[in-house]
Amino acid sequence: MALKINRDICTSCGDCEPVCPTKSIKPFKGAYKIEADTCTECEGEHDEPQCLKVCMEDGCIEYID
């Protein structure tokens, strides 16, 4: 599983990018996106995804199958 950023909700604050241990979060067309191929949901490094922890917008970052 991986995470994705809802571009309609993302405010482009950039808080999520530096906390991603796999560098899977990148700027994309005025917002941010998560590279599903490299996103590990922080498993093995943290108890919870760090991007979810720092994001201030409800529903901005969500799980995908």
Short mmCIF file of C-alpha atoms in Angstrom, two decimals:
data_model
loop_
_atom_site.label_atom_id
_atom_site.label_comp_id
_atom_site.label_asym_id
_atom_site.label_seq_id
_atom_site.Cartn_x
_atom_site.Cartn_y
_atom_site.Cartn_z
CA MET A 1 0.00 0.00 0.00
CA ALA A 2 1.07 3.61 -0.40
CA LEU A 3 -0.20 7.11 0.23
CA LYS A 4 -1.36 9.83 -2.13
CA ILE A 5 -1.89 13.57 -1.85
CA ASN A 6 -5.22 15.04 -2.89
CA ARG A 7 -4.19 18.01 -5.04
CA ASP A 8 -7.57 19.70 -4.49
CA ILE A 9 -6.86 19.91 -0.76
CA CYS A 10 -3.05 20.37 -0.78
CA THR A 11 -2.03 23.93 0.08
CA SER A 12 1.56 23.40 -1.13
CA CYS A 13 2.91 24.25 2.32
CA GLY A 14 5.77 21.79 1.82
CA ASP A 15 5.74 20.44 5.39
CA CYS A 16 5.52 16.84 4.18
CA GLU A 17 8.48 16.83 1.80
CA PRO A 18 11.38 17.11 4.29
CA VAL A 19 9.94 14.54 6.74
CA CYS A 20 9.66 11.76 4.14
CA PRO A 21 12.44 9.24 4.90
CA THR A 22 12.31 7.75 1.39
CA LYS A 23 12.22 11.12 -0.42
CA SER A 24 8.99 9.97 -2.12
CA ILE A 25 7.27 13.36 -1.89
CA LYS A 26 7.98 15.73 -4.77
CA PRO A 27 6.59 19.07 -6.00
CA PHE A 28 4.12 18.49 -8.83
CA LYS A 29 2.10 21.08 -10.77
CA GLY A 30 1.75 23.58 -7.95
CA ALA A 31 1.14 20.99 -5.24
CA TYR A 32 2.91 17.83 -4.11
CA LYS A 33 2.70 14.15 -5.02
CA ILE A 34 3.86 10.92 -3.45
CA GLU A 35 5.74 8.43 -5.61
CA ALA A 36 3.84 5.19 -4.91
CA ASP A 37 6.76 3.06 -6.13
CA THR A 38 9.02 4.25 -3.31
CA CYS A 39 6.54 5.12 -0.54
CA THR A 40 6.84 2.67 2.35
CA GLU A 41 4.38 4.46 4.66
CA CYS A 42 7.45 4.87 6.90
CA GLU A 43 7.27 1.19 7.90
CA GLY A 44 10.37 0.09 9.75
CA GLU A 45 11.39 3.67 10.49
CA HIS A 46 8.42 5.24 12.30
CA ASP A 47 5.19 4.15 13.97
CA GLU A 48 3.09 6.21 11.55
CA PRO A 49 3.57 7.92 8.18
CA GLN A 50 5.40 11.15 8.88
CA CYS A 51 3.60 13.05 6.12
CA LEU A 52 0.25 12.29 7.78
CA LYS A 53 1.66 13.41 11.10
CA VAL A 54 2.70 16.87 9.84
CA CYS A 55 -0.10 17.61 7.35
CA MET A 56 -2.51 20.20 8.71
CA GLU A 57 -5.23 19.61 6.09
CA ASP A 58 -7.79 16.90 6.90
CA GLY A 59 -8.12 14.37 4.08
CA CYS A 60 -5.20 15.75 2.09
CA ILE A 61 -3.08 12.61 2.38
CA GLU A 62 -4.85 9.28 2.05
CA TYR A 63 -4.09 5.59 1.63
CA ILE A 64 -4.38 3.95 -1.80
CA ASP A 65 -4.41 0.25 -2.70
#
